[in-house]
Short mmCIF file of C-alpha atoms in Angstrom, two decimals:
data_model
loop_
_atom_site.label_atom_id
_atom_site.label_comp_id
_atom_site.label_asym_id
_atom_site.label_seq_id
_atom_site.Cartn_x
_atom_site.Cartn_y
_atom_site.Cartn_z
CA UNK K 12 0.00 0.00 0.00
CA UNK K 13 1.23 3.50 -0.86
CA UNK K 14 1.37 6.26 1.73
CA UNK K 15 -1.20 9.06 1.55
CA UNK K 16 0.13 11.44 -1.11
CA UNK K 17 -0.82 14.63 0.75
CA UNK K 18 -0.31 13.44 4.33
CA UNK K 19 1.08 10.70 6.48
CA UNK K 20 0.63 6.96 6.36
CA UNK K 21 -2.54 4.94 5.92
CA UNK K 22 -5.56 7.13 5.06
CA UNK K 23 -7.73 4.65 6.97
CA UNK K 24 -6.01 5.61 10.24
CA UNK K 25 -6.61 9.34 9.88
CA UNK K 26 -9.14 10.86 12.28
CA UNK K 27 -10.37 14.44 12.80
CA UNK K 28 -9.62 16.32 15.98
CA UNK K 29 -12.32 16.24 18.67
CA UNK K 30 -14.36 19.42 19.09
CA UNK K 31 -12.72 20.03 22.46
CA UNK K 32 -9.30 20.30 20.81
CA UNK K 33 -10.42 22.51 17.93
CA UNK K 34 -12.05 24.79 20.49
CA UNK K 35 -8.84 24.90 22.50
CA UNK K 36 -6.83 25.75 19.40
CA UNK K 37 -9.23 28.54 18.54
CA UNK K 38 -9.30 30.03 22.03
CA UNK K 39 -5.63 29.59 22.90
CA UNK K 40 -3.85 30.14 19.57
CA UNK K 41 -6.40 31.86 17.35
CA UNK K 42 -6.57 28.95 14.92
CA UNK K 43 -9.29 29.21 12.29
CA UNK K 44 -10.26 26.68 9.60
CA UNK K 45 -8.39 26.75 6.30
CA UNK K 46 -10.15 28.75 3.62
CA UNK K 47 -9.14 26.36 0.84
CA UNK K 48 -9.61 22.61 0.74
CA UNK K 49 -6.86 20.16 -0.19
CA UNK K 50 -6.62 19.69 -3.94
CA UNK K 51 -7.76 16.20 -4.96
CA UNK K 52 -5.16 13.96 -6.54
CA UNK K 53 -7.20 13.64 -9.73
CA UNK K 54 -7.49 17.45 -9.97
CA UNK K 55 -3.77 18.17 -9.83
CA UNK K 56 -2.28 19.89 -12.86
CA UNK K 57 0.55 17.48 -13.61
CA UNK K 58 2.71 18.38 -16.61
CA UNK K 59 3.75 15.67 -19.01
CA UNK K 60 7.01 13.93 -18.25
CA UNK K 61 10.03 15.70 -19.79
CA UNK K 62 11.97 12.42 -19.99
CA UNK K 63 13.34 12.12 -23.52
CA UNK K 64 12.56 9.02 -25.61
CA UNK K 65 16.20 7.94 -25.89
CA UNK K 66 16.70 8.09 -22.13
CA UNK K 67 13.38 6.31 -21.59
CA UNK K 68 14.33 3.42 -23.87
CA UNK K 69 17.79 3.08 -22.34
CA UNK K 70 16.45 3.05 -18.79
CA UNK K 71 13.73 0.53 -19.65
CA UNK K 72 16.32 -1.75 -21.22
CA UNK K 73 18.54 -1.48 -18.15
CA UNK K 74 15.65 -2.37 -15.83
CA UNK K 75 14.40 -5.20 -18.02
CA UNK K 76 10.82 -4.02 -18.41
CA UNK K 77 8.99 -0.89 -19.54
CA UNK K 78 6.85 -1.20 -16.39
CA UNK K 79 9.89 -0.35 -14.26
CA UNK K 80 10.11 3.14 -15.78
CA UNK K 81 6.94 4.87 -14.67
CA UNK K 82 5.97 8.26 -16.04
CA UNK K 83 2.25 8.34 -15.18
CA UNK K 84 1.02 11.35 -13.21
CA UNK K 85 -0.03 9.57 -10.02
CA UNK K 86 3.25 7.69 -9.54
CA UNK K 87 5.26 10.85 -10.12
CA UNK K 88 3.10 12.82 -7.65
CA UNK K 89 3.54 10.13 -5.00
CA UNK K 90 7.31 10.56 -5.34
CA UNK K 91 7.23 14.34 -4.99
CA UNK K 92 8.76 15.81 -1.85
CA UNK K 93 8.72 14.23 1.60
CA UNK K 94 6.55 14.61 4.68
CA UNK K 95 7.61 17.82 6.40
CA UNK K 96 4.81 20.27 7.14
CA UNK K 97 5.97 22.66 4.37
CA UNK K 98 6.07 19.67 1.99
CA UNK K 99 2.50 18.74 2.89
CA UNK K 100 1.19 22.31 2.67
CA UNK K 101 2.64 22.66 -0.81
CA UNK K 102 1.23 19.31 -1.88
CA UNK K 103 -2.23 20.14 -0.49
CA UNK K 104 -2.18 23.37 -2.48
CA UNK K 105 -1.20 21.50 -5.66
CA UNK K 106 2.26 23.08 -5.80
CA UNK K 107 4.43 20.52 -7.59
CA UNK K 108 6.96 23.01 -8.92
CA UNK K 109 10.63 21.95 -8.95
CA UNK K 110 10.02 18.74 -7.01
CA UNK K 111 8.15 16.55 -9.53
CA UNK K 112 10.30 13.73 -10.96
CA UNK K 113 10.23 13.07 -14.69
CA UNK K 114 10.01 9.34 -14.02
CA UNK K 115 10.10 6.81 -11.21
CA UNK K 116 12.59 3.99 -11.75
CA UNK K 117 12.34 0.64 -9.95
CA UNK K 118 15.68 -1.22 -9.96
CA UNK K 119 15.85 -4.69 -8.42
CA UNK K 120 19.60 -5.35 -8.12
CA UNK K 121 22.85 -3.62 -7.32
CA UNK K 122 23.97 -3.96 -10.94
CA UNK K 123 20.77 -2.35 -12.18
CA UNK K 124 21.36 0.61 -9.87
CA UNK K 125 24.91 0.96 -11.20
CA UNK K 126 23.67 0.92 -14.79
CA UNK K 127 20.89 3.40 -14.09
CA UNK K 128 23.29 5.85 -12.45
CA UNK K 129 25.67 5.66 -15.42
CA UNK K 130 22.78 6.21 -17.81
CA UNK K 131 21.57 9.19 -15.78
CA UNK K 132 25.04 10.71 -15.98
CA UNK K 133 25.15 10.10 -19.73
CA UNK K 134 21.72 11.62 -20.35
CA UNK K 135 22.11 14.59 -18.03
CA UNK K 136 19.54 13.37 -15.51
CA UNK K 137 19.73 13.89 -11.77
CA UNK K 138 18.74 10.92 -9.59
CA UNK K 139 17.07 11.00 -6.17
CA UNK K 140 17.10 7.73 -4.17
CA UNK K 141 13.63 7.07 -2.71
CA UNK K 142 12.88 4.66 0.14
CA UNK K 143 9.78 5.25 2.24
CA UNK K 144 9.39 8.90 1.30
CA UNK K 145 9.38 9.95 4.96
CA UNK K 146 12.00 12.74 4.88
CA UNK K 147 11.01 15.78 6.93
CA UNK K 148 14.03 17.95 6.03
CA UNK K 149 13.76 18.38 2.27
CA UNK K 150 15.80 15.29 1.47
CA UNK K 151 13.62 14.43 -1.54
CA UNK K 152 13.43 17.90 -3.06
CA UNK K 153 16.69 18.36 -4.99
CA UNK K 154 17.97 21.75 -6.02
CA UNK K 155 16.47 22.74 -9.38
CA UNK K 156 18.91 21.82 -12.14
CA UNK K 157 16.84 20.34 -14.93
CA UNK K 158 15.24 16.93 -15.23
CA UNK K 159 15.52 14.37 -12.46
CA UNK K 160 14.25 10.86 -11.78
CA UNK K 161 13.35 9.10 -8.53
CA UNK K 162 14.99 5.74 -7.81
CA UNK K 163 12.35 3.83 -5.87
CA UNK K 164 14.10 0.90 -4.16
CA UNK K 165 10.96 -1.04 -3.17
CA UNK K 166 11.87 -4.05 -5.35
CA UNK K 167 15.13 -4.43 -3.40
CA UNK K 168 13.34 -5.88 -0.39
CA UNK K 169 15.04 -9.14 0.58
CA UNK K 170 16.85 -10.54 3.59
CA UNK K 171 20.04 -11.61 1.81
CA UNK K 172 21.81 -13.38 4.64
CA UNK K 173 21.46 -14.21 8.32
CA UNK K 174 24.38 -15.33 10.48
CA UNK K 175 22.95 -16.57 13.79
CA UNK K 176 26.41 -17.29 15.19
CA UNK K 177 27.70 -13.75 14.64
CA UNK K 178 24.19 -12.31 15.04
CA UNK K 179 24.29 -10.33 11.82
CA UNK K 180 21.82 -9.88 8.97
CA UNK K 181 22.33 -8.50 5.46
CA UNK K 182 19.33 -6.56 4.22
CA UNK K 183 18.44 -4.79 1.00
CA UNK K 184 17.64 -1.07 1.23
CA UNK K 185 14.02 -1.12 0.05
CA UNK K 186 12.80 -3.25 2.95
CA UNK K 187 10.33 -1.30 5.03
CA UNK K 188 11.04 -1.63 8.75
CA UNK K 189 8.01 -3.84 9.56
CA UNK K 190 8.97 -6.20 6.73
CA UNK K 191 12.53 -6.40 8.02
CA UNK K 192 11.31 -7.12 11.55
CA UNK K 193 8.99 -9.85 10.29
CA UNK K 194 11.76 -11.54 8.30
CA UNK K 195 14.17 -11.40 11.23
CA UNK K 196 11.53 -12.60 13.69
CA UNK K 197 11.17 -15.81 11.68
CA UNK K 198 14.73 -16.57 12.83
CA UNK K 199 14.21 -15.29 16.38
CA UNK K 200 15.93 -11.90 15.94
CA UNK K 201 15.11 -8.20 15.93
CA UNK K 202 16.84 -5.00 14.91
CA UNK K 203 15.28 -3.13 17.81
CA UNK K 204 15.02 -0.01 15.64
CA UNK K 205 11.65 1.73 16.08
CA UNK K 206 11.65 5.40 15.05
CA UNK K 207 8.36 7.27 14.76
CA UNK K 208 8.53 6.67 10.99
CA UNK K 209 8.88 2.90 11.60
CA UNK K 210 5.73 1.82 9.75
CA UNK K 211 6.87 3.41 6.46
CA UNK K 212 10.62 4.06 6.52
CA UNK K 213 13.16 1.72 4.93
CA UNK K 214 16.45 0.11 5.85
CA UNK K 215 18.32 2.18 3.26
CA UNK K 216 16.75 5.36 4.57
CA UNK K 217 17.77 4.52 8.12
CA UNK K 218 21.41 4.19 7.03
CA UNK K 219 21.39 7.21 4.71
CA UNK K 220 20.10 9.53 7.45
CA UNK K 221 21.70 8.08 10.62
CA UNK K 222 18.29 7.29 12.01
CA UNK K 223 17.71 6.84 15.73
CA UNK K 224 14.88 4.66 17.05
CA UNK K 225 12.80 5.22 20.16
CA UNK K 226 14.54 2.29 21.88
CA UNK K 227 18.02 3.69 21.20
CA UNK K 228 18.98 3.70 24.90
CA UNK K 229 19.03 -0.09 24.72
CA UNK K 230 19.65 -1.00 21.08
CA UNK K 231 21.67 2.00 19.92
CA UNK K 232 21.25 4.21 16.87
CA UNK K 233 20.99 2.64 13.42
CA UNK K 234 24.47 3.83 12.44
CA UNK K 235 25.83 1.91 15.44
CA UNK K 236 24.13 -1.25 14.16
CA UNK K 237 25.68 -1.13 10.67
CA UNK K 238 28.73 -3.38 10.28
CA UNK K 239 29.18 -3.11 6.53
CA UNK K 240 27.41 -1.74 3.48
CA UNK K 241 27.59 -1.58 -0.29
CA UNK K 242 27.26 1.66 -2.23
CA UNK K 243 26.50 2.00 -5.94
CA UNK K 244 27.91 5.17 -7.52
CA UNK K 245 28.19 6.48 -11.08
CA UNK K 246 31.88 5.56 -10.85
CA UNK K 247 31.42 2.02 -9.56
CA UNK K 248 30.94 0.06 -6.34
CA UNK K 249 32.20 0.93 -2.88
CA UNK K 250 32.22 -1.91 -0.31
CA UNK K 251 32.91 -0.95 3.29
CA UNK K 252 33.39 -3.00 6.45
CA UNK K 253 34.67 -6.57 6.72
CA UNK K 254 34.91 -7.03 10.49
CA UNK K 255 33.01 -5.81 13.55
CA UNK K 256 35.86 -3.40 14.34
CA UNK K 257 39.04 -2.52 12.50
CA UNK K 258 42.13 -0.34 12.74
CA UNK K 259 42.69 -0.48 8.99
CA UNK K 260 42.57 3.23 8.33
CA UNK K 261 39.58 5.59 8.49
CA UNK K 262 36.20 3.84 8.56
CA UNK K 263 34.55 4.45 5.19
CA UNK K 264 31.23 3.24 6.58
CA UNK K 265 31.02 6.53 8.45
CA UNK K 266 31.48 8.40 5.17
CA UNK K 267 28.46 6.67 3.66
CA UNK K 268 26.22 6.64 6.74
CA UNK K 269 24.32 9.91 6.82
CA UNK K 270 25.28 10.82 3.23
CA UNK K 271 21.60 11.07 2.20
CA UNK K 272 22.02 9.69 -1.30
CA UNK K 273 24.54 12.35 -2.29
CA UNK K 274 27.52 10.03 -2.72
CA UNK K 275 25.72 6.96 -4.02
CA UNK K 276 22.83 4.55 -3.49
CA UNK K 277 23.11 2.10 -0.60
CA UNK K 278 22.21 -1.31 -2.04
CA UNK K 279 22.77 -3.53 1.01
CA UNK K 280 23.64 -3.23 4.69
CA UNK K 281 24.89 -5.80 7.15
CA UNK K 282 23.59 -5.01 10.60
CA UNK K 283 23.87 -6.33 14.14
CA UNK K 284 20.73 -8.14 15.31
CA UNK K 285 19.64 -9.33 18.73
CA UNK K 286 17.29 -12.03 19.98
CA UNK K 287 13.60 -11.12 20.10
CA UNK K 288 13.02 -10.01 23.70
CA UNK K 289 11.14 -12.35 25.98
CA UNK K 290 9.39 -9.45 27.65
CA UNK K 291 8.66 -5.75 27.19
CA UNK K 292 7.44 -3.46 29.93
CA UNK K 293 7.12 0.34 29.99
CA UNK K 294 6.69 2.40 33.16
CA UNK K 295 5.48 5.97 33.59
CA UNK K 296 7.16 8.40 36.00
CA UNK K 297 6.43 11.94 37.09
CA UNK K 298 9.02 14.58 37.99
CA UNK K 299 8.38 18.02 39.48
CA UNK K 300 10.29 19.82 36.72
CA UNK K 301 12.07 19.28 33.43
CA UNK K 302 15.42 19.96 35.09
CA UNK K 303 14.75 17.33 37.77
CA UNK K 304 13.68 14.77 35.19
CA UNK K 305 16.70 15.49 33.00
CA UNK K 306 19.00 14.99 35.96
CA UNK K 307 17.39 11.60 36.62
CA UNK K 308 17.80 10.54 32.99
CA UNK K 309 21.44 11.62 33.10
CA UNK K 310 22.05 9.47 36.18
CA UNK K 311 20.73 6.39 34.39
CA UNK K 312 22.54 7.17 31.13
CA UNK K 313 25.87 7.68 32.89
CA UNK K 314 25.80 5.27 35.82
CA UNK K 315 23.12 2.77 34.86
CA UNK K 316 21.21 0.67 34.78
CA UNK K 317 20.14 1.98 31.40
CA UNK K 318 16.58 1.19 30.30
CA UNK K 319 15.88 0.22 26.69
CA UNK K 320 13.58 3.24 26.25
CA UNK K 321 14.13 6.46 28.18
CA UNK K 322 12.36 9.74 27.39
CA UNK K 323 11.05 12.79 29.23
CA UNK K 324 8.37 15.34 28.26
CA UNK K 325 8.64 18.90 29.49
CA UNK K 326 5.86 20.62 31.45
CA UNK K 327 4.04 21.91 28.37
CA UNK K 328 4.13 18.62 26.48
CA UNK K 329 2.96 16.80 29.61
CA UNK K 330 0.13 19.29 30.20
CA UNK K 331 -1.13 19.08 26.62
CA UNK K 332 -0.82 15.31 26.59
CA UNK K 333 1.48 14.93 23.59
CA UNK K 334 3.34 12.22 25.49
CA UNK K 335 0.28 10.16 24.54
CA UNK K 336 -1.22 11.57 21.30
CA UNK K 337 -4.36 9.45 21.61
CA UNK K 338 -5.20 11.10 24.96
CA UNK K 339 -4.98 14.74 23.80
CA UNK K 340 -8.00 16.68 24.97
CA UNK K 341 -9.27 13.80 27.07
CA UNK K 342 -7.97 15.09 30.40
CA UNK K 343 -6.04 11.87 31.01
CA UNK K 344 -2.63 13.52 31.22
CA UNK K 345 -3.43 16.91 32.72
CA UNK K 346 -1.26 16.51 35.80
CA UNK K 347 1.46 19.05 36.60
CA UNK K 348 5.15 18.29 36.34
CA UNK K 349 6.83 16.23 33.66
CA UNK K 350 6.08 12.72 32.43
CA UNK K 351 8.88 10.24 31.75
CA UNK K 352 8.73 6.79 30.17
CA UNK K 353 11.25 4.08 31.07
CA UNK K 354 10.98 0.86 29.07
CA UNK K 355 12.75 -2.45 29.49
CA UNK K 356 13.14 -5.21 26.90
CA UNK K 357 15.04 -8.47 26.95
CA UNK K 358 15.27 -11.68 28.94
CA UNK K 359 12.80 -11.80 31.82
CA UNK K 360 15.36 -12.03 34.62
CA UNK K 361 17.59 -9.27 33.24
CA UNK K 362 14.61 -7.02 32.52
CA UNK K 363 13.25 -7.41 36.05
CA UNK K 364 16.68 -6.69 37.53
CA UNK K 365 17.26 -3.53 35.47
CA UNK K 366 13.73 -2.31 36.10
CA UNK K 367 14.05 -2.67 39.87
CA UNK K 368 17.45 -0.97 40.05
CA UNK K 369 16.42 1.85 37.68
CA UNK K 370 13.26 2.48 39.71
CA UNK K 371 15.38 2.96 42.81
CA UNK K 372 17.49 5.56 41.00
CA UNK K 373 14.44 7.39 39.64
CA UNK K 374 12.88 7.53 43.11
CA UNK K 375 16.13 8.81 44.59
CA UNK K 376 16.10 11.57 41.94
CA UNK K 377 12.62 12.72 42.95
CA UNK K 378 10.52 10.66 40.58
CA UNK K 379 7.04 9.40 41.41
CA UNK K 380 6.00 6.10 39.82
CA UNK K 381 2.82 6.22 37.74
CA UNK K 382 2.60 2.49 37.05
CA UNK K 383 2.54 0.71 33.72
CA UNK K 384 -0.53 2.36 32.21
CA UNK K 385 1.19 5.57 30.97
CA UNK K 386 3.98 3.47 29.50
CA UNK K 387 1.51 1.13 27.79
CA UNK K 388 -0.37 4.11 26.34
CA UNK K 389 2.86 5.58 25.03
CA UNK K 390 3.90 2.26 23.44
CA UNK K 391 0.46 1.84 21.87
CA UNK K 392 0.36 5.35 20.41
CA UNK K 393 4.03 5.99 19.63
CA UNK K 394 3.47 6.04 15.85
CA UNK K 395 0.35 8.24 16.06
CA UNK K 396 1.88 11.73 16.18
CA UNK K 397 2.22 12.18 12.38
CA UNK K 398 -1.49 11.42 11.98
CA UNK K 399 -2.20 14.03 14.65
CA UNK K 400 -0.12 16.52 12.64
CA UNK K 401 -2.35 15.89 9.60
CA UNK K 402 -5.48 16.44 11.68
CA UNK K 403 -4.07 19.72 12.99
CA UNK K 404 -3.36 20.88 9.44
CA UNK K 405 -6.91 19.95 8.46
CA UNK K 406 -8.21 22.09 11.33
CA UNK K 407 -6.18 25.11 10.22
CA UNK K 408 -3.33 24.82 12.70
CA UNK K 409 0.34 24.72 11.83
CA UNK K 410 2.27 21.85 13.45
CA UNK K 411 5.90 20.94 12.92
CA UNK K 412 8.86 19.41 14.73
CA UNK K 413 12.59 19.92 14.93
CA UNK K 414 15.34 18.25 16.92
CA UNK K 415 18.90 18.73 18.06
CA UNK K 416 21.40 17.34 20.58
CA UNK K 417 24.20 18.50 22.81
CA UNK K 418 26.23 17.61 25.89
CA UNK K 419 24.47 17.38 29.25
CA UNK K 420 26.11 20.56 30.56
CA UNK K 421 24.76 22.56 27.60
CA UNK K 422 21.30 21.00 27.53
CA UNK K 423 19.47 23.60 29.69
CA UNK K 424 20.86 26.49 27.66
CA UNK K 425 20.04 24.83 24.35
CA UNK K 426 16.51 24.03 25.52
CA UNK K 427 15.86 27.64 26.56
CA UNK K 428 17.46 29.15 23.45
CA UNK K 429 15.46 27.12 20.92
CA UNK K 430 12.18 27.49 22.79
CA UNK K 431 12.67 31.26 23.09
CA UNK K 432 13.63 31.62 19.41
CA UNK K 433 10.50 29.81 18.27
CA UNK K 434 8.20 31.61 20.70
CA UNK K 435 9.46 35.10 19.95
CA UNK K 436 9.62 34.71 16.17
CA UNK K 437 6.14 33.27 15.83
CA UNK K 438 4.61 35.70 18.33
CA UNK K 439 6.11 38.64 16.42
CA UNK K 440 4.40 37.29 13.30
CA UNK K 441 1.06 37.48 15.08
CA UNK K 442 0.73 33.72 15.65
CA UNK K 443 1.78 32.97 19.24
CA UNK K 444 2.77 29.30 19.41
CA UNK K 445 2.58 26.40 21.78
CA UNK K 446 6.15 25.05 22.03
CA UNK K 447 6.64 21.59 23.53
CA UNK K 448 9.75 19.49 23.97
CA UNK K 449 10.95 16.10 25.11
CA UNK K 450 14.28 14.37 25.61
CA UNK K 451 14.03 11.55 23.09
CA UNK K 452 17.47 9.88 23.17
CA UNK K 453 20.10 9.74 25.89
CA UNK K 454 23.82 9.03 25.94
CA UNK K 455 26.50 8.96 28.59
CA UNK K 456 27.67 12.42 27.53
CA UNK K 457 24.50 14.14 26.36
CA UNK K 458 20.99 13.89 24.97
CA UNK K 459 18.70 15.03 22.18
CA UNK K 460 15.85 17.53 22.39
CA UNK K 461 12.78 17.08 20.19
CA UNK K 462 10.55 20.16 19.84
CA UNK K 463 6.95 20.28 18.62
CA UNK K 464 5.44 23.62 17.60
CA UNK K 465 1.74 24.39 17.09
CA UNK K 466 0.37 27.78 16.01
CA UNK K 467 -2.11 29.40 13.67
CA UNK K 468 -1.02 29.09 10.05
CA UNK K 469 -0.96 32.76 9.14
CA UNK K 470 -1.42 34.13 5.63
CA UNK K 471 1.59 32.29 4.21
CA UNK K 472 2.25 29.26 6.43
CA UNK K 473 5.39 28.10 4.60
CA UNK K 474 7.07 31.50 4.84
CA UNK K 475 5.73 31.76 8.40
CA UNK K 476 7.52 28.53 9.39
CA UNK K 477 10.66 29.29 7.39
CA UNK K 478 11.32 32.40 9.48
CA UNK K 479 10.78 30.48 12.73
CA UNK K 480 12.90 27.52 11.62
CA UNK K 481 15.75 29.81 10.60
CA UNK K 482 15.63 31.48 14.02
CA UNK K 483 15.67 28.08 15.73
CA UNK K 484 18.59 26.92 13.58
CA UNK K 485 20.59 30.01 14.51
CA UNK K 486 19.80 29.41 18.18
CA UNK K 487 20.94 25.79 17.92
CA UNK K 488 24.33 26.68 16.49
CA UNK K 489 24.81 29.57 18.93
CA UNK K 490 24.00 27.33 21.92
CA UNK K 491 26.41 24.60 20.84
CA UNK K 492 23.89 22.06 19.50
CA UNK K 493 24.06 20.00 16.33
CA UNK K 494 21.74 21.00 13.51
CA UNK K 495 20.24 17.50 13.38
CA UNK K 496 20.31 14.53 15.73
CA UNK K 497 18.28 12.05 13.67
CA UNK K 498 16.14 13.75 10.99
CA UNK K 499 19.10 14.41 8.70
CA UNK K 500 20.26 17.46 6.78
CA UNK K 501 18.36 17.57 3.48
CA UNK K 502 17.97 21.05 1.99
CA UNK K 503 16.34 22.47 5.14
CA UNK K 504 19.47 22.19 7.31
CA UNK K 505 22.09 22.29 4.58
CA UNK K 506 23.42 25.83 5.07
CA UNK K 507 23.69 25.40 8.85
CA UNK K 508 25.33 21.99 8.42
CA UNK K 509 28.02 23.59 6.26
CA UNK K 510 28.63 26.12 9.02
CA UNK K 511 28.72 23.34 11.62
CA UNK K 512 31.45 21.35 9.85
CA UNK K 513 33.36 24.42 8.63
CA UNK K 514 34.74 25.37 5.20
CA UNK K 515 37.48 22.73 5.15
CA UNK K 516 35.07 19.97 6.16
CA UNK K 517 32.61 20.99 3.47
CA UNK K 518 35.35 21.08 0.82
CA UNK K 519 36.54 17.61 1.86
CA UNK K 520 33.02 16.24 1.31
CA UNK K 521 32.78 18.02 -2.03
CA UNK K 522 36.03 16.39 -3.08
CA UNK K 523 34.63 12.95 -2.24
CA UNK K 524 31.46 13.72 -4.19
CA UNK K 525 33.47 14.87 -7.20
CA UNK K 526 35.29 11.52 -7.22
CA UNK K 527 32.23 9.28 -6.72
CA UNK K 528 29.74 11.42 -8.65
CA UNK K 529 31.67 13.71 -11.01
CA UNK K 530 28.56 14.62 -12.98
CA UNK K 531 26.66 15.74 -9.88
CA UNK K 532 23.91 13.23 -10.64
CA UNK K 533 22.93 12.28 -7.11
CA UNK K 534 20.50 14.37 -5.04
CA UNK K 535 21.87 17.76 -6.11
CA UNK K 536 21.72 20.46 -3.46
CA UNK K 537 20.97 18.03 -0.64
CA UNK K 538 23.53 17.94 2.21
CA UNK K 539 25.84 20.32 0.34
CA UNK K 540 25.13 23.27 -1.99
CA UNK K 541 25.57 22.42 -5.66
CA UNK K 542 28.58 23.73 -7.50
#
């Protein structure tokens, strides 16, 4: 099943906001219904494909079937842009400019990807790798430079190898996460990688963006799971990683991980897997303040025992109920303070031991146990927030997220700086916002902050958000944060990423791109400015 073209996920799971929430949005934020309805897919003005006949024939021959070069309007629309709020607002308004591919290609093998990339270079076509289409940072909207095609990797969806002794699995990039989990579960294993995009994102996308799942405290980030990978480029094949650790020079895996399709197309990854846990349990905790809760999370991250899942909502997010999207407006999570979730997965004895010891630490840090029910609600609704975002857009509200990370000592300053930048910028535009935040991932040395912003849309909602996002990006760099912890760079963060790594770092990456992709075929303008 394809994702909703103008929103998130399965259209059958979408639900309107309850009247109590629309009333709250109106009274608190001045939200009014949109004046224009979403353009229907069949009413979109889709120009004919500009793909030339020679290129079309060559690509069809390379892919073995005319059906694997799709130029129909609906397929091209469904591969236009990603799922950020600006992306969705443009799609709902029927704005396809500059982001509509000329064709959607469906390769099935590494060799087919190699051939397609060489043909694209020969015919002057740009190529944008496409997995689940879940980018929220402009990763699927290349810089305008003529005709481009989307490389949809859905046919590359196999488990290639499983080594139960070494506990590794080799997966193709087009596997959606639930498919990968199902294939691994047949052998008694799991990746343990469950980001909010889990139901739709792909293995290749996880690697290309350095994804981080909601159980990262226990399983680690996706880039920590990758042991080796294969990259197809216009200049040939790059194979990286042949042992779990190596001192044989710089690790080229780290060059490819997070490269967002700019250096090549990831065609397989070998990842660490773990046994399917015997038990999963999630507890809710309350802390009197965000600072107190953050201190408790730091204790566990640094001194243990570390839960598998560990996250903390600030006072505003707790009050609104965003810690449990299904409970918003119901009054279920209206308590003061901050809500935390600590989850434990694994063997029963080990899970019970870690849970008991962690509970003692959380109590010592001022936490009040709320029992399993808040944790169960969070686990049940943890993939619901993007559907809530769609419902807010339908109601006339603007809703978007951004994230960052820093060291523990800088976390309070970063939190205050980003929240203030968003609040002031949007208030000055006449749309005072509700700014919420949670700690979503923890490490021994620091943590990530995930912000959610809701406001009225204003006359030009895309420009309205662009100003606020730019202010937040400036605040992140000034406060010592990274411009992205797990959403990636795309075009939205590109200019701040270049500042983060510095001129020499940016030129080093450009030099690598010139060697692997001398024609600038791959995802132009993403990650690094073109030219």
